[in-house]
Short mmCIF file of C-alpha atoms in Angstrom, two decimals:
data_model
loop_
_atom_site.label_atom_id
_atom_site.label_comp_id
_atom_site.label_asym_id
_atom_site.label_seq_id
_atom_site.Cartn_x
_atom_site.Cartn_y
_atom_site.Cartn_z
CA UNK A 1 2.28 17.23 15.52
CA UNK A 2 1.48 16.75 11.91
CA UNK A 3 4.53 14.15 10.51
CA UNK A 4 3.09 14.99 7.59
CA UNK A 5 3.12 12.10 5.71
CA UNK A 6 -0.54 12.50 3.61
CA UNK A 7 -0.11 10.23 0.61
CA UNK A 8 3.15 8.80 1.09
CA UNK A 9 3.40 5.24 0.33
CA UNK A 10 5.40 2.66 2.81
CA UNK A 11 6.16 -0.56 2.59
CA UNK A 12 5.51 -2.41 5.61
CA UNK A 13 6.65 -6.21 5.64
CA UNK A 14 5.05 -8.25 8.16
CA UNK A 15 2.24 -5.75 8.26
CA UNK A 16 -0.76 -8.02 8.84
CA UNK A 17 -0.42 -8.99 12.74
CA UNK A 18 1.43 -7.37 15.62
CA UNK A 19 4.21 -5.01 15.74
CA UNK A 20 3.70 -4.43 11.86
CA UNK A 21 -0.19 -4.08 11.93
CA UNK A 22 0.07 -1.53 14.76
CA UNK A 23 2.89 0.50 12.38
CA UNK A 24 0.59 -0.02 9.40
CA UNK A 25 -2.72 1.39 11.36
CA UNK A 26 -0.32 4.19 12.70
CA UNK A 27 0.62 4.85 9.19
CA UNK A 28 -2.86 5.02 7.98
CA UNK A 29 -4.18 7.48 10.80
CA UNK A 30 -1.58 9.99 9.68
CA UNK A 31 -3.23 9.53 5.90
CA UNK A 32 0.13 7.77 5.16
CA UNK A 33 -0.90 4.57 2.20
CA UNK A 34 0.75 1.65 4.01
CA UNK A 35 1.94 -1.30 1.77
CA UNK A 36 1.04 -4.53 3.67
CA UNK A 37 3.92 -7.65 2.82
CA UNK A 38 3.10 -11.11 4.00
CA UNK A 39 2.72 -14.81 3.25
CA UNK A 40 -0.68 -14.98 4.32
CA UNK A 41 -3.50 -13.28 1.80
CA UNK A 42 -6.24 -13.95 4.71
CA UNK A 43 -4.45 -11.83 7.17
CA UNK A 44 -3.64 -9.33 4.78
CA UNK A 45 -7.01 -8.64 3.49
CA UNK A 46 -8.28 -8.37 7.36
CA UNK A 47 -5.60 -5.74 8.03
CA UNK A 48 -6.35 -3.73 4.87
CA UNK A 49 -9.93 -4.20 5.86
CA UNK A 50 -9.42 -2.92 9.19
CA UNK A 51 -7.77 0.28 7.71
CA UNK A 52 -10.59 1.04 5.74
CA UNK A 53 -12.98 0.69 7.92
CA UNK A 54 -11.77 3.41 10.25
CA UNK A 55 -11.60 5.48 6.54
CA UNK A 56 -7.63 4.97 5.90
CA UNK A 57 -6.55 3.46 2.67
CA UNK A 58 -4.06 0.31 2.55
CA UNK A 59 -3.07 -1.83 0.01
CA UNK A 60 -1.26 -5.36 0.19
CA UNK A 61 1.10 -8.13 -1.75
CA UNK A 62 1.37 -11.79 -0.62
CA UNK A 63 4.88 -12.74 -0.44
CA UNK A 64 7.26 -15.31 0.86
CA UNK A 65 9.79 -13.23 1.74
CA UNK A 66 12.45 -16.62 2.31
CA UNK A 67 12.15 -16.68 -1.44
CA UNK A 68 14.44 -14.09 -3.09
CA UNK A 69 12.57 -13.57 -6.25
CA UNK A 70 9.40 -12.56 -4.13
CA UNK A 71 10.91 -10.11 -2.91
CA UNK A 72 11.70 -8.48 -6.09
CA UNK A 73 7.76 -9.24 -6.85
CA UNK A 74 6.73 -7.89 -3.82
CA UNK A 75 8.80 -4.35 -4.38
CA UNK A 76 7.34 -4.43 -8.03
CA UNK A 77 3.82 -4.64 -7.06
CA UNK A 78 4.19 -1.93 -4.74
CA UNK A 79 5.19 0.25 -7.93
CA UNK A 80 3.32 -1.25 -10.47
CA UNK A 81 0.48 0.08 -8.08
CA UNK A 82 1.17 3.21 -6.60
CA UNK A 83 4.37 4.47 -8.60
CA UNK A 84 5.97 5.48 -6.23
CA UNK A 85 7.62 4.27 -2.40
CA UNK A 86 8.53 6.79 0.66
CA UNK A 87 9.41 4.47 2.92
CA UNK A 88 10.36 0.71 3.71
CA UNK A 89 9.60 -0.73 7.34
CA UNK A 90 11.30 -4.13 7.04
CA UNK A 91 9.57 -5.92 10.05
CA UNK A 92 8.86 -9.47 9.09
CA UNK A 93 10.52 -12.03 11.21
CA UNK A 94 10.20 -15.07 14.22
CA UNK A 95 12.43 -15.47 17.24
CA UNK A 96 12.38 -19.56 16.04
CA UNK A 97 14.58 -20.95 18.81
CA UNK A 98 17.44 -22.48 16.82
CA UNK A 99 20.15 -22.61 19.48
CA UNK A 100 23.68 -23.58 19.40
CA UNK A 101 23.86 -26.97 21.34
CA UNK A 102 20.41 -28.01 19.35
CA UNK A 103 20.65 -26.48 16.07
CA UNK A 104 22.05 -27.26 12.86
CA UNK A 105 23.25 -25.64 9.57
CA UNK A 106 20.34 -25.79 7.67
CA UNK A 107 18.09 -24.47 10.52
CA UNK A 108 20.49 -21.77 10.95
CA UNK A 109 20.15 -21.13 7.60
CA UNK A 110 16.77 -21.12 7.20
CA UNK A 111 16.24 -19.18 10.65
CA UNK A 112 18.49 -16.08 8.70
CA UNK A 113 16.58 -16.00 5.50
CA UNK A 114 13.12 -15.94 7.38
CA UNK A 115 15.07 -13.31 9.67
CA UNK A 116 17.62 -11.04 8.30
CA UNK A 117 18.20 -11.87 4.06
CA UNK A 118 14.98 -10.19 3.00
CA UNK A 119 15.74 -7.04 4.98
CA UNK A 120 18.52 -6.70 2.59
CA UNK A 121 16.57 -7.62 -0.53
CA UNK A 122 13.54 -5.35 -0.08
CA UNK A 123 15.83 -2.43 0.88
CA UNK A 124 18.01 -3.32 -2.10
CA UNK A 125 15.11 -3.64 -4.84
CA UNK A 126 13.28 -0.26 -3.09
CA UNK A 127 16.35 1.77 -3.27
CA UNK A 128 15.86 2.86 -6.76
CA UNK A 129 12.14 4.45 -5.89
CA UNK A 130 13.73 5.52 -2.64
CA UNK A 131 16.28 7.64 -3.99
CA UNK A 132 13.69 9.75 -6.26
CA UNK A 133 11.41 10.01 -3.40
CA UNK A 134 14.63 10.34 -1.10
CA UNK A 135 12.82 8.44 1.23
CA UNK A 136 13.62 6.61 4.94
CA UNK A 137 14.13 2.61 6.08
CA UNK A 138 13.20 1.83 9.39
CA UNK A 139 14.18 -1.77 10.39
CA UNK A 140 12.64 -3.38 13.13
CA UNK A 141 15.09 -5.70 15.66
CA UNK A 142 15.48 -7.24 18.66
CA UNK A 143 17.19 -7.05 22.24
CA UNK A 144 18.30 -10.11 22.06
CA UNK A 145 21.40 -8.74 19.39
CA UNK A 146 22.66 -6.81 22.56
CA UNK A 147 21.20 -9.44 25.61
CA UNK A 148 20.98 -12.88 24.54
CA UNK A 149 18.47 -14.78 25.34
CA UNK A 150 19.48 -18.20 24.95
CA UNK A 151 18.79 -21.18 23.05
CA UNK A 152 18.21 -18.62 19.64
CA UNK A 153 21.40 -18.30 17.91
CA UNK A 154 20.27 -17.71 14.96
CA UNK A 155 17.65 -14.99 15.45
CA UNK A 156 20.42 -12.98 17.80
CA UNK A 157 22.68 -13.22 14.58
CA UNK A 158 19.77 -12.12 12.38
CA UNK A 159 19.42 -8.71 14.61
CA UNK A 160 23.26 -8.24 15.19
CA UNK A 161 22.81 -8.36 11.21
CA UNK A 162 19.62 -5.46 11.30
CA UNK A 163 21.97 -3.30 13.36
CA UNK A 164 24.92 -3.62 11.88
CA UNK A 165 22.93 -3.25 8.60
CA UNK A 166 20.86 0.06 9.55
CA UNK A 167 24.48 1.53 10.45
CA UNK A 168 25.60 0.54 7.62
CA UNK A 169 23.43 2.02 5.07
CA UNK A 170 22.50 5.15 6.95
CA UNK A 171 26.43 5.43 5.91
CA UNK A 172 25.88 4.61 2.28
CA UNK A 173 22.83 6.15 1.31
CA UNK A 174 23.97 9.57 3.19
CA UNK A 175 24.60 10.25 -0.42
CA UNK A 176 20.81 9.94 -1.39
CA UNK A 177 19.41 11.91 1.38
CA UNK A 178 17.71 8.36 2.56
CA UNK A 179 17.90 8.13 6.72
CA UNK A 180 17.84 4.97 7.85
CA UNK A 181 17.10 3.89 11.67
CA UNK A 182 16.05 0.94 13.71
CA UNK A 183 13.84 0.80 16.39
CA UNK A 184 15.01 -2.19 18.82
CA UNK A 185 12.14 -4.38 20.63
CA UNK A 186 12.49 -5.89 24.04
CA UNK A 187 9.06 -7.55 25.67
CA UNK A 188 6.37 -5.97 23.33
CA UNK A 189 3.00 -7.66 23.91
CA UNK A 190 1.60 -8.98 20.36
CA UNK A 191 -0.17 -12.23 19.19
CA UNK A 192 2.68 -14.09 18.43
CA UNK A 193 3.97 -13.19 22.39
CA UNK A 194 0.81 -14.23 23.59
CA UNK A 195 0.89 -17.53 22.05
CA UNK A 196 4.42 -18.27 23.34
CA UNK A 197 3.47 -17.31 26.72
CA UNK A 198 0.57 -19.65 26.87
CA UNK A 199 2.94 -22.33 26.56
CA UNK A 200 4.49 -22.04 29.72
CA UNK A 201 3.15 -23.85 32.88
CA UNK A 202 2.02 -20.69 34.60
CA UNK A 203 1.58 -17.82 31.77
CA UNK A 204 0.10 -15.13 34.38
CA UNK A 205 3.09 -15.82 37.13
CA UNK A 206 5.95 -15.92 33.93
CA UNK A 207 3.81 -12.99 32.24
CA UNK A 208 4.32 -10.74 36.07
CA UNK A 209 8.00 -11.75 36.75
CA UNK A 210 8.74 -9.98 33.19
CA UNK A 211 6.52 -6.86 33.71
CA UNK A 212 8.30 -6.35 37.18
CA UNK A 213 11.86 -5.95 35.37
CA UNK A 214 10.55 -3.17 33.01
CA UNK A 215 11.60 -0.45 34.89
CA UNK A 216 9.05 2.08 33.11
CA UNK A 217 5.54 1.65 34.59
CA UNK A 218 6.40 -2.39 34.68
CA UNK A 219 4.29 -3.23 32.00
CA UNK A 220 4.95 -4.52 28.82
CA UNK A 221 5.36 -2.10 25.60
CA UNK A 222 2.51 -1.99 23.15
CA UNK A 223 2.70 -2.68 19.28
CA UNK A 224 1.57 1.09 18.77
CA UNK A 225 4.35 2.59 20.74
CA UNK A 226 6.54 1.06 18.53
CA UNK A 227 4.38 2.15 15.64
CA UNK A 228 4.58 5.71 17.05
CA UNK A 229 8.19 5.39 17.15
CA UNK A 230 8.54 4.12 13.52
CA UNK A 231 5.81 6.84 12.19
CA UNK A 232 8.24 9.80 13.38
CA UNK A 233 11.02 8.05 11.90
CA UNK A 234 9.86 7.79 8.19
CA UNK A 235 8.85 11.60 8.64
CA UNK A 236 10.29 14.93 7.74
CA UNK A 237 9.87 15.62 11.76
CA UNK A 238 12.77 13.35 12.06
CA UNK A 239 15.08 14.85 9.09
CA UNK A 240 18.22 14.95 10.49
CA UNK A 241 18.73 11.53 12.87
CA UNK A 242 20.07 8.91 11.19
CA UNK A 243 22.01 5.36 12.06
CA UNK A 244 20.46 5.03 14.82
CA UNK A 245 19.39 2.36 17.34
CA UNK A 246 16.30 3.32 19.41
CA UNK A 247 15.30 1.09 21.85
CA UNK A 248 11.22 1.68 22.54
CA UNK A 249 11.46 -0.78 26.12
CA UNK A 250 10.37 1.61 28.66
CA UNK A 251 14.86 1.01 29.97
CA UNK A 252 14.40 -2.91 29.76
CA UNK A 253 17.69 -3.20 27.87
CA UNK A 254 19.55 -0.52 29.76
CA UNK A 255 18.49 0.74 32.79
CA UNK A 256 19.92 -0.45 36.14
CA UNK A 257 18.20 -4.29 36.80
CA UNK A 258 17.64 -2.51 40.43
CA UNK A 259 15.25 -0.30 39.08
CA UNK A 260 12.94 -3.07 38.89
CA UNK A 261 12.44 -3.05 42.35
CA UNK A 262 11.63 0.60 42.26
#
């Protein structure tokens, strides 16, 4: 199926590593310009590098995205550049593990700017290029808004936030023609999973007992079925779904837990 979506620049935060790379190589296959945002210029350059060599064309904008007025930067660059923006993938984020009984109000704090705050400030400084190019948002979130996990109060907040967020401009931008959906995560193998994994005291036992309660194929999801997901989304091919939350878990979230016995 052609998405067509030749020439059409996104913005992808987070784009460098995981879930975002595998949206911004996605992106880049369907001759789509992906807009890399991240704190780290190394990582950047490697992804945009990556993109090229397979003969796709990416650009990319270091940015803090915790500080407000990078944002605005970042969302500037992106126009000063290409002069124009289709779409806005807001991805960036870290389940950080500030819990109730542990936490504190400045972690919690913090844990919602790295999280949630510039979700609202890169769709909020894109929405003027979005509405001439009456473009889509697609925000990236997390089971745990709608499981728990435990022990991450702040991140759970942070994707109760993306949810109630993509439901709530998919309202306000009806106006604009902009859809806006979310695509919700559950046990997605990336980098950053990886690492956390290795912590534990037996990473291939822990890494089994999860697979075996994914009731689809018990394995875990990969960063370019979510990409696949997000793709369709910021096309045409998708033109009239809107304020939605699609869960890409192979049933982790809701499926029968007896299914994983199946």
């Amino acid at each position: 199926m052609d998405l067509k979506l030749q020439e059409k620049v996104i913005v992808v935060s987070g784009g460098a590593k995981g879930i975002g790379e595998g949206i911004v190589r996605v992106l880049a296959k369907e001759g789509a310009i992906p807009f890399i945002v991240g704190r780290n210029a190394e990582d950047n350059r490697k992804a945009v590098a990556s993109v090229e060599a397979e003969g796709g064309k990416a650009f990319q904008v270091v940015a803090e995205l915790t500080e407000p007025d990078a944002c605005a930067a970042a969302v500037k660059e992106v126009l000063d550049r290409c002069g124009r923006m289709d779409g806005l993938v807001n991805n960036a984020g870290v389940n950080d593990g500030v819990g109730l009984e542990k936490g504190n109000y400045e972690a919690f704090m913090a844990s919602l700017h790295r999280n949630l705050v510039h979700y609202y400030l890169l769709a909020h400084h894109a929405l003027p290029a979005l509405k001439v190019s009456r473009g889509a948002i697609v925000n990236i979130g997390s089971k745990t808004a709608e499981t728990g996990q435990g022990g991450t109060s702040a991140y759970a907040a942070a994707n109760g936030g993306r949810n109630a967020l993509t439901r709530e401009w998919a309202v306000e931008l009806l106006k604009y023609g902009i859809r806006v959906n979310a695509i919700i995560v559950a046990e997605c193998w990336t980098p950053l999973y990886e690492k956390w994994i290795n912590t534990l005291p037996d990473p291939k036992g822990k890494l089994e007992e999860i697979v075996q309660k994914i009731p689809l194929e018990h394995r875990m999801t990969t960063a370019e079925e979510i990409a696949n997901m997000a793709a369709f989304l910021l096309s045409e091919r998708s033109s009239h779904t809107t304020g939605q939350l699609i869960h890409v878990d192979g049933g982790y979230v809701h499926l029968d837990r007896a299914l994983a016995n199946a």
